[in-house]
GROMACS .gro file of C-alpha atoms in nm:
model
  386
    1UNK     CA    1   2.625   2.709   1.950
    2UNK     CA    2   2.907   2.892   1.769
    3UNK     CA    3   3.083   3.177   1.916
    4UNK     CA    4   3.197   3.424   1.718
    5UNK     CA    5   3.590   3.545   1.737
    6UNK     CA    6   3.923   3.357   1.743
    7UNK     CA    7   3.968   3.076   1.952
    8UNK     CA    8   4.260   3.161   2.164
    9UNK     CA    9   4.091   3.492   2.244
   10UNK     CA   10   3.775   3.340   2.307
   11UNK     CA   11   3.926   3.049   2.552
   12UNK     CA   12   4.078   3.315   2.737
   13UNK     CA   13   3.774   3.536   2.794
   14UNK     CA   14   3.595   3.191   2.923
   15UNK     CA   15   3.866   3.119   3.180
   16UNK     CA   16   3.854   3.494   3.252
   17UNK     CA   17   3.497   3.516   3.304
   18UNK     CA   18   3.541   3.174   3.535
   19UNK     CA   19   3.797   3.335   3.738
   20UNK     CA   20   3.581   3.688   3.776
   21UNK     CA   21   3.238   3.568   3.815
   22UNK     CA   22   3.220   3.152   3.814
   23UNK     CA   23   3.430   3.035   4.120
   24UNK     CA   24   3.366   3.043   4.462
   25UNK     CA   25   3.607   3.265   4.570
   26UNK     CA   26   3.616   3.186   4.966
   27UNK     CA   27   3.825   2.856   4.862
   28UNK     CA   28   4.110   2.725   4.650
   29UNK     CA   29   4.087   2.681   4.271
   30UNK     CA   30   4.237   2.486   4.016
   31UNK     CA   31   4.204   2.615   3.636
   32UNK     CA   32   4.334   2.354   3.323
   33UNK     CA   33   4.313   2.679   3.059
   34UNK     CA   34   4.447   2.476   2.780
   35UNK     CA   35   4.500   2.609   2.380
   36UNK     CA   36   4.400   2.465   2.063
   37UNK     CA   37   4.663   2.717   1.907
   38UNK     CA   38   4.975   2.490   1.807
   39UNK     CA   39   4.798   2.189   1.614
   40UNK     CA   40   4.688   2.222   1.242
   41UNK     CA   41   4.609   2.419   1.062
   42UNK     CA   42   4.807   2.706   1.222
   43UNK     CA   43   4.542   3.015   1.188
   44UNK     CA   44   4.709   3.359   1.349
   45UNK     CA   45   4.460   3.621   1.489
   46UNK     CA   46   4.346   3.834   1.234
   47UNK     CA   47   4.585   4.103   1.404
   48UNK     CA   48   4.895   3.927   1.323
   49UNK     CA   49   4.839   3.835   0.993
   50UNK     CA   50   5.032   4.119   0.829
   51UNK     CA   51   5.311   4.117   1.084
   52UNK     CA   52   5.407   3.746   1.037
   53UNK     CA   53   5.397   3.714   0.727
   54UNK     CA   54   5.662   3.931   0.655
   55UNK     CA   55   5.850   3.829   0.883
   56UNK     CA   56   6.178   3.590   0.780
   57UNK     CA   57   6.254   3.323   1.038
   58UNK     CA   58   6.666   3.177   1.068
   59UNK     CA   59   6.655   2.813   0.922
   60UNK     CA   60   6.766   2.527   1.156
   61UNK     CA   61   7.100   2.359   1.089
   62UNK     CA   62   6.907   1.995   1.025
   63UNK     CA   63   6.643   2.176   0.774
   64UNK     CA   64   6.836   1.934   0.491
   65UNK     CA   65   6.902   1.637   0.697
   66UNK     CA   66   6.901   1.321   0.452
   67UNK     CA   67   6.921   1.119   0.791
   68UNK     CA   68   7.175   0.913   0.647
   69UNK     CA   69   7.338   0.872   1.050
   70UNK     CA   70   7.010   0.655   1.148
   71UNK     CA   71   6.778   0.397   1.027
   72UNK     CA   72   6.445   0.312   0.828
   73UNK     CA   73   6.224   0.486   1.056
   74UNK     CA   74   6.367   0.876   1.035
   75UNK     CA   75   6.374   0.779   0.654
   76UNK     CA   76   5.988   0.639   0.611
   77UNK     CA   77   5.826   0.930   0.858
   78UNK     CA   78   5.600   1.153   0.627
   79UNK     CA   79   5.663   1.478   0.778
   80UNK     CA   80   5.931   1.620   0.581
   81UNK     CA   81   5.805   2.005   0.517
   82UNK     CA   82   5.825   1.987   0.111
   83UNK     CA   83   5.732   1.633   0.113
   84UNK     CA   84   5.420   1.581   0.318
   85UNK     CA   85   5.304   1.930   0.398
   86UNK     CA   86   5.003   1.963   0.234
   87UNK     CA   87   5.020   2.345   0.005
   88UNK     CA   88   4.664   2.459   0.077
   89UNK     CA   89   4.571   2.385   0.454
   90UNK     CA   90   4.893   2.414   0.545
   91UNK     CA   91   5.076   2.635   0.335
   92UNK     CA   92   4.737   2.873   0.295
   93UNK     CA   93   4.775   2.831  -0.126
   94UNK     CA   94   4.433   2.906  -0.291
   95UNK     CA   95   4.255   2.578  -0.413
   96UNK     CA   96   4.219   2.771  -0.804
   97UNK     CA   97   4.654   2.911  -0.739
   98UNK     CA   98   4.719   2.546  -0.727
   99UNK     CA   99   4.531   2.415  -0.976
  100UNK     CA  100   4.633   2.687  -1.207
  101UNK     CA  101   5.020   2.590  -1.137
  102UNK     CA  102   4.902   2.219  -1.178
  103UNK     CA  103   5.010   2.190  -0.787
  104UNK     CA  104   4.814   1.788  -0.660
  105UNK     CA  105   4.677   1.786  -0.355
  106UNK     CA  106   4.871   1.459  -0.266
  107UNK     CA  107   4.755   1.432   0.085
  108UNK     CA  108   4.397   1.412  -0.058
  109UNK     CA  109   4.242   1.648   0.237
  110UNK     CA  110   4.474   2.006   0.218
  111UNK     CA  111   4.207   2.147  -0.020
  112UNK     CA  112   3.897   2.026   0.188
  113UNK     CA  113   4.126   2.158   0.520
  114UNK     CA  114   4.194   2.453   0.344
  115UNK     CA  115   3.773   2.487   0.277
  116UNK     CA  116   3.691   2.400   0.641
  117UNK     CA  117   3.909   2.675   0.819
  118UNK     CA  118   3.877   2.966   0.517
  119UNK     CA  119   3.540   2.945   0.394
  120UNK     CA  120   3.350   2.960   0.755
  121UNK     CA  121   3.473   3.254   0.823
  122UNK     CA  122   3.251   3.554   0.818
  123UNK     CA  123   3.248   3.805   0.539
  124UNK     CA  124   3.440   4.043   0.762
  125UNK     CA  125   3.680   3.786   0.849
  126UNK     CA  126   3.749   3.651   0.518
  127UNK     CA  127   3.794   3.996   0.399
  128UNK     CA  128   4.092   4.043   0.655
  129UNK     CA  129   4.211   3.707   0.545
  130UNK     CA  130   4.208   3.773   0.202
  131UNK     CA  131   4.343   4.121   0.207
  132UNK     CA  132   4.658   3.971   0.326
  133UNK     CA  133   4.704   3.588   0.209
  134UNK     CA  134   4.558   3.679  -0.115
  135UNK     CA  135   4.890   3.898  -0.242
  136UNK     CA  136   5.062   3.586  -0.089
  137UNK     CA  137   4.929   3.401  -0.341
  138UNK     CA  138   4.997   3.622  -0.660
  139UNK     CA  139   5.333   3.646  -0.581
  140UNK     CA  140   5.398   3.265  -0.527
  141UNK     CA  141   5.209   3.200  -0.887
  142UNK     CA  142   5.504   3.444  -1.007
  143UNK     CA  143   5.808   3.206  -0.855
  144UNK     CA  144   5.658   2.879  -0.867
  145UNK     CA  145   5.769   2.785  -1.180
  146UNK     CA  146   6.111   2.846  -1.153
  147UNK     CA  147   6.172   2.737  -0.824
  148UNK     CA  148   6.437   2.457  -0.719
  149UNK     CA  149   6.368   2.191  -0.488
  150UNK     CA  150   6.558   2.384  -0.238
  151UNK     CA  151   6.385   2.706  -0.297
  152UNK     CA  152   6.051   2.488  -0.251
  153UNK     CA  153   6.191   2.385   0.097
  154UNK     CA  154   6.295   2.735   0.231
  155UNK     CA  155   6.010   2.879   0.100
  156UNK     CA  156   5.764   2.621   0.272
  157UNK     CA  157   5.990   2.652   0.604
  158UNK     CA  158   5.882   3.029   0.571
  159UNK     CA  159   5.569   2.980   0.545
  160UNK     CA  160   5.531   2.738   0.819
  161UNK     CA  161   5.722   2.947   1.071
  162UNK     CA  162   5.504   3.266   0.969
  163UNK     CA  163   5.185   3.087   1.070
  164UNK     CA  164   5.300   2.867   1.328
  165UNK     CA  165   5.473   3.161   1.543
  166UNK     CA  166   5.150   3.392   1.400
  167UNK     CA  167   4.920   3.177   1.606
  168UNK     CA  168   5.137   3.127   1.936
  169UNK     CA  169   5.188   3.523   1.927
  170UNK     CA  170   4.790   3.484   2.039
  171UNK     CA  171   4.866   3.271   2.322
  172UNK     CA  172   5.166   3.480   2.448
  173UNK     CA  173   4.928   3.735   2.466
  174UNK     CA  174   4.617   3.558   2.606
  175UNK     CA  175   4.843   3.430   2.872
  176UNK     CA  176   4.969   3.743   2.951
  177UNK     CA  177   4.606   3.830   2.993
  178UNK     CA  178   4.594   3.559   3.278
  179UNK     CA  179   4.852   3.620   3.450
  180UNK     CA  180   4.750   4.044   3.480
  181UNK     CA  181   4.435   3.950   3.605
  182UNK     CA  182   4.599   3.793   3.867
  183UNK     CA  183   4.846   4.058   3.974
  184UNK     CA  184   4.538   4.263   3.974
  185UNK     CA  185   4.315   4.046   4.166
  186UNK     CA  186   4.581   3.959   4.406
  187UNK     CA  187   4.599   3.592   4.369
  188UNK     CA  188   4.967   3.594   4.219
  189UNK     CA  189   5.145   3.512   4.569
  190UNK     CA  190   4.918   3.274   4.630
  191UNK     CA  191   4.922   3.051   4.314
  192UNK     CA  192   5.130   2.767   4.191
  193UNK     CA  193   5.174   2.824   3.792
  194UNK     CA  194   5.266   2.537   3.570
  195UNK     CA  195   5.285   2.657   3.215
  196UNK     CA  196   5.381   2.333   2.985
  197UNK     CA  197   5.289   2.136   2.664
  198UNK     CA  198   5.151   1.755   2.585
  199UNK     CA  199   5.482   1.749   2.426
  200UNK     CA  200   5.746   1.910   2.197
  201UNK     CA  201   5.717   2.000   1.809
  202UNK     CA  202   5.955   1.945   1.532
  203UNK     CA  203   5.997   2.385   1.383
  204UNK     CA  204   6.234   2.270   1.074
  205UNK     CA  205   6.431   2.039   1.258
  206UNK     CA  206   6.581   1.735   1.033
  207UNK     CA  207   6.301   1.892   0.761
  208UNK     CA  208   6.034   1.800   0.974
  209UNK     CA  209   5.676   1.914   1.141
  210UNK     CA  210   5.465   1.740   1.362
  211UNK     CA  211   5.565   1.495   1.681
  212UNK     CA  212   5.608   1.140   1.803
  213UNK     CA  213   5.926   1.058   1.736
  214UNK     CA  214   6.171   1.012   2.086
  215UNK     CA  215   6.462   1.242   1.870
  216UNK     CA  216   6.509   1.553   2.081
  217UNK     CA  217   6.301   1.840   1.948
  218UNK     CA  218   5.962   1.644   1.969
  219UNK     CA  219   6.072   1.467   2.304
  220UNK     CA  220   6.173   1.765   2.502
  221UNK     CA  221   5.854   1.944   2.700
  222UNK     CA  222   5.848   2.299   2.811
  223UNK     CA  223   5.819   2.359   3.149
  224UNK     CA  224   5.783   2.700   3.341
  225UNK     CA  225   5.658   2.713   3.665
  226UNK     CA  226   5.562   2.985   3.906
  227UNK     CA  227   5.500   2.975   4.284
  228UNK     CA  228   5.608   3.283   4.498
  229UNK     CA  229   5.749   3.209   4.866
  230UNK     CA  230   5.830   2.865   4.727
  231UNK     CA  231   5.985   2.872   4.415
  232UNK     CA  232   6.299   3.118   4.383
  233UNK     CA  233   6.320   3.346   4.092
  234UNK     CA  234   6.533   3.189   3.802
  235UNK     CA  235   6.587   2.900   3.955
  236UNK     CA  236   6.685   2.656   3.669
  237UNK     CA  237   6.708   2.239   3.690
  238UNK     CA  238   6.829   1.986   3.407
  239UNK     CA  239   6.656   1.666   3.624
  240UNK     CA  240   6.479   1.446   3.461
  241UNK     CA  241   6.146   1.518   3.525
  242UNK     CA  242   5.838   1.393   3.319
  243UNK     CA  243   5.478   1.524   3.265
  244UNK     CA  244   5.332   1.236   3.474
  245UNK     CA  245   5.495   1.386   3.795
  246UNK     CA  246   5.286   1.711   3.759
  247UNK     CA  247   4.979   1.502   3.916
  248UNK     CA  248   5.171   1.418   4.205
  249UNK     CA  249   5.334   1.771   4.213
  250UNK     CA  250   4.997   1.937   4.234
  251UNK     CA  251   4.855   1.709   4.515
  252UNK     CA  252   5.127   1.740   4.706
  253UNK     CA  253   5.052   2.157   4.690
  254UNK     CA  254   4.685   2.071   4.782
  255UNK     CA  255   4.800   1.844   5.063
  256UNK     CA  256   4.595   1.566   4.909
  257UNK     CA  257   4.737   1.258   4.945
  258UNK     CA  258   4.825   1.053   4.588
  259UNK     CA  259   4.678   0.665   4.499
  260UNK     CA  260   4.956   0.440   4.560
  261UNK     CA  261   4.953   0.331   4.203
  262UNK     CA  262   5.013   0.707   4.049
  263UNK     CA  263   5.394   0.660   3.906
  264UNK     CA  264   5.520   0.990   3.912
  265UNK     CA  265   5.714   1.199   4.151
  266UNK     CA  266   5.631   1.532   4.278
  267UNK     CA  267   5.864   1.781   4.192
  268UNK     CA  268   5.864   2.044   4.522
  269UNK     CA  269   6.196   1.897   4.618
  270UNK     CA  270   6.308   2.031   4.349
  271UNK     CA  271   6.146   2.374   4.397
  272UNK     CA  272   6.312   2.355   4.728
  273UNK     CA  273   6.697   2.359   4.562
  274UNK     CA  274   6.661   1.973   4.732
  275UNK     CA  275   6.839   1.833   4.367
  276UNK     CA  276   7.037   1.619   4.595
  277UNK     CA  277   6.731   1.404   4.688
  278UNK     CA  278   6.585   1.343   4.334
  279UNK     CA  279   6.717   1.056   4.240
  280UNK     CA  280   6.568   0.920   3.879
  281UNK     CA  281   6.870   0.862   3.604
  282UNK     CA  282   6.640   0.844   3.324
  283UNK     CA  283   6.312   0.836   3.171
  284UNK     CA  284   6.101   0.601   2.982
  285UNK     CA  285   5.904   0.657   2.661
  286UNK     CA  286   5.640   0.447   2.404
  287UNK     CA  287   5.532   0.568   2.094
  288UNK     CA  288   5.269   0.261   1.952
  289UNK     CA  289   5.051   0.439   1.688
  290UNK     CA  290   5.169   0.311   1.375
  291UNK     CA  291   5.065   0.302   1.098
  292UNK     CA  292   4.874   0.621   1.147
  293UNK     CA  293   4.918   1.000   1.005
  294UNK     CA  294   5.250   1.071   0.967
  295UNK     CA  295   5.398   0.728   1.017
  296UNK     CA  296   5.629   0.724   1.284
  297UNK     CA  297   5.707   0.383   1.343
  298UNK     CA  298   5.653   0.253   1.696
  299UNK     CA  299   5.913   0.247   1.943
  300UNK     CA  300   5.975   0.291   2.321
  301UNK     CA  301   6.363   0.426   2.472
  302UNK     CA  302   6.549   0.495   2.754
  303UNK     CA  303   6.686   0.877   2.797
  304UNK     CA  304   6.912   0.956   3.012
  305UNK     CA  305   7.171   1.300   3.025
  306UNK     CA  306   7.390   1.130   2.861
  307UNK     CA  307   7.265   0.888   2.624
  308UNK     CA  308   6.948   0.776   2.420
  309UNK     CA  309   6.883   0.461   2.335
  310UNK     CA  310   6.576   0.355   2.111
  311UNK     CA  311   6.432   0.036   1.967
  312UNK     CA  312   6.213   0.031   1.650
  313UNK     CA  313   5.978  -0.278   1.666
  314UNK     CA  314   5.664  -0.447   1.493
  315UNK     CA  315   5.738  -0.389   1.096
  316UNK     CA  316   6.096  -0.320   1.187
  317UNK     CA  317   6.366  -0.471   1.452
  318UNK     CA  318   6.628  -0.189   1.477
  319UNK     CA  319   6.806  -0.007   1.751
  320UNK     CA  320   6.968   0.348   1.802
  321UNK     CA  321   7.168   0.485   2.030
  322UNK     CA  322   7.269   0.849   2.101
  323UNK     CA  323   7.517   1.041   2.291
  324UNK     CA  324   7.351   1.345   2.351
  325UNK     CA  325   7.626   1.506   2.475
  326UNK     CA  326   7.860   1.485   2.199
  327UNK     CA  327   7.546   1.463   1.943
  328UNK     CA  328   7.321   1.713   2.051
  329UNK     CA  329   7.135   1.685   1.704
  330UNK     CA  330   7.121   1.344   1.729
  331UNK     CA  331   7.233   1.296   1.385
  332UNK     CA  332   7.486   0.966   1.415
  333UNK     CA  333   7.334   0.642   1.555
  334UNK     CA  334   7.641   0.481   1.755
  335UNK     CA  335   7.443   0.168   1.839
  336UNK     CA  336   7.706  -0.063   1.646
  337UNK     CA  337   7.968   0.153   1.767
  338UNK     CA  338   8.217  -0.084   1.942
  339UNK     CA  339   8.365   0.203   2.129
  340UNK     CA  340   8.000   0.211   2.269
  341UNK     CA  341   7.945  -0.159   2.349
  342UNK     CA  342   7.907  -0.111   2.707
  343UNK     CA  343   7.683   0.213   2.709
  344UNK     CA  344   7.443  -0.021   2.482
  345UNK     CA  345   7.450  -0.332   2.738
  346UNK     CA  346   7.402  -0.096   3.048
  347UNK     CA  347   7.110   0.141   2.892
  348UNK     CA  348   6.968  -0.208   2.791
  349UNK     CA  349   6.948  -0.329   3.112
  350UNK     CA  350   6.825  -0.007   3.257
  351UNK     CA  351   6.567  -0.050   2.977
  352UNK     CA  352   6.430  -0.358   3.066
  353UNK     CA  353   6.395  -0.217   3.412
  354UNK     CA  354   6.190   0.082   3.336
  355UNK     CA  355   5.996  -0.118   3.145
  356UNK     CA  356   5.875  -0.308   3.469
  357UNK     CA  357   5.882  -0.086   3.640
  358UNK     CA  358   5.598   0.079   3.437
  359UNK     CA  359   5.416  -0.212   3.316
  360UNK     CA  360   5.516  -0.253   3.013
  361UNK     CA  361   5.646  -0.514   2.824
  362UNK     CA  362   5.643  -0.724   2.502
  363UNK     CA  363   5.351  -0.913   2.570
  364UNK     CA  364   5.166  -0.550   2.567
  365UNK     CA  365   5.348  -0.487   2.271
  366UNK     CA  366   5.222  -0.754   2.069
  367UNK     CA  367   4.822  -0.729   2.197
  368UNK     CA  368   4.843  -0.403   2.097
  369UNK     CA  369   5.010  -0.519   1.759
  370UNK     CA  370   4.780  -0.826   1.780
  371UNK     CA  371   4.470  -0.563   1.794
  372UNK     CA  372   4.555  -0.346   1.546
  373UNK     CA  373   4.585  -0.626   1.298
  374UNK     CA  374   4.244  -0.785   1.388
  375UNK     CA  375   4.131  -0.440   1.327
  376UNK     CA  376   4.219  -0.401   0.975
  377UNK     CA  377   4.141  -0.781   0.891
  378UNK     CA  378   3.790  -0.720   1.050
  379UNK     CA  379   3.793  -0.372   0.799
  380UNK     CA  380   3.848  -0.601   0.492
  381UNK     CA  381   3.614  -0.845   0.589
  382UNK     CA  382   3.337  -0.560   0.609
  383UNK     CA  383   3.446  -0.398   0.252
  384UNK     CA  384   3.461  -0.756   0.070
  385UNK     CA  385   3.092  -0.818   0.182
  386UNK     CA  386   3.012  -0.465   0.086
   0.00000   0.00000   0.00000
């Protein structure tokens, strides 16, 4: 079945509708009202089409980082915005523009992404897209040519942050939506709100898009979180907190007892003001899906306040180590530092005991490797008997 509209708006009508006429409204609820909005290929709602994209966005400091301050892994990752960026899905350049400026689709899918999202629109549609991306076009054909590397790279920064900000506009709205129809149906007192993300995203930072990597701007989550009578306004906390305590958090509400192998911790202390009790120095990350899109090397880290510390592994064997206080932008691996000798020995050991403490471990590591390369050995085999 296809349902006609934009998908944020359409999401939101669904949960809506669920809320109004769906649930059984003599007993508690839980809604997941989750948004396709932020991934590829960044499509605003017809109604902000104009708005964003005249709109100029401040660049971050790192947009030209050459990451010379860390190893081969920020160096190898293709998701630098002029590099890897495809210019038609994600960039929204006409398939004939770039052929006519001799622009390759190097990625070898832009074009057909650019074909999938464009040309199933309806005729209305399409003619709201192309009244406005259209004259986009004609004037880029006019500056290509001439344009420096550097020019290239604010330009595509631009354009990125025009459709990337033009599609969470949507959810701003949509959410807003949510949270009226609450107010109105008098279920705000009574509601715990978690508003969050599966994780951060890199806007320009270091030259980047995309995810995965443990560096700051992909690692850090948002988290916003509602609850009236529990929860006082503007109440802030920099804990370390992690989105596998939200289960716990939210059975803990319901009064529903959590499986004793569930390894997060449910944050109400700290919706009490009860920082005192919470306890955890750091957290514990794994990134393992490499070689893949984007190729992010695998790794798993230790983060703490204070420090960072990171080991590359499987094609690589190198280390980093941060101080996030003093390097907020992460741009100066100190792991050979002597002067931080015994920051790497003690975040080592608290490594190794996260690690356990989670179940991992090298001997996961290397099945997983091990798997992977039976994987693409098994692939061969199939394509030499082809």
């Amino acid at each position: 079945m296809t349902v006609d509209g934009y998908v944020t708006d359409i999401i939101t009508d669904m949960t809506l509708n669920w809320l109004d006429n769906e649930r059984d409204k003599d007993k508690p609820f839980m809604l997941m009202y989750l948004h396709k909005a932020p991934h590829r290929e960044w499509l605003p709602a017809p109604r902000h089409y104009k708005e964003y994209i005249n709109k100029s966005f401040p660049e971050p400091e790192t947009l030209f980082d050459d990451y010379e301050g860390r190893g081969t892994a920020a160096k190898k990752a293709e998701m630098n915005l002029l590099d890897h960026m495809n210019y038609a899905g994600d960039s929204k350049i006409y398939p004939d523009v770039m052929e006519e400026l001799g622009i390759p689709d190097v990625s070898g899918w832009g074009i057909k992404a650019f074909k999938r999202e464009v040309d199933r629109m309806n005729p209305e549609q399409r003619a709201s897209w192309d009244s406005v991306y259209r004259p986009m076009n004609e004037e880029f054909k006019k500056v290509f040519p001439t344009m420096t590397e550097e020019e290239k790279m604010k330009w595509r920064y631009q354009r990125y942050m025009q459709d990337y900000l033009g599609t969470i506009a949507a959810v701003d709205e949509n959410v807003g939506r949510v949270l009226d129809y609450l107010d109105a149906n008098g279920l705000t007192e009574n509601t715990l709100i978690m508003y969050t993300s599966d994780q951060g995203f890199y806007l320009g930072e270091h030259g980047w898009f995309d995810k995965r990597f443990v560096y700051d701007e992909s690692f850090k989550t948002p988290l916003l979180i509602k609850w009236p009578g529990v929860i006082k306004p503007k109440t802030k906390t920099d804990e370390m907190v992690q989105n596998l305590d939200f289960a716990q958090t939210i059975l803990e509400a319901a009064k529903i007892e959590p499986p004793k192998d569930m390894q997060g911790e449910s944050l109400i202390p700290l919706f009490l003001g009860e920082e005192n009790t919470w306890d955890r120095e750091a957290v514990y990350y794994h990134y393992y899906e490499y070689p893949s899109i984007h190729m992010v090397k695998r790794h798993y880290a230790i983060v703490s306040k204070e420090y960072k510390l990171i080991h590359f592994y499987y094609d690589v064997d190198e280390w980093e180590l941060y101080d996030r206080k003093n390097d907020p932008y992460e741009l100066n691996n100190v792991y050979n530092d002597p002067n931080y000798k015994n920051i790497v020995s003690e975040m080592k050991e608290k490594l190794k005991k996260l690690r356990q403490k989670y179940g991992d471990s090298k001997q996961l590591d290397d099945m997983y490797v091990n798997k992977y390369l039976e994987k693409i050995e098994n692939i061969g085999k199939d394509v030499t008997k082809g």
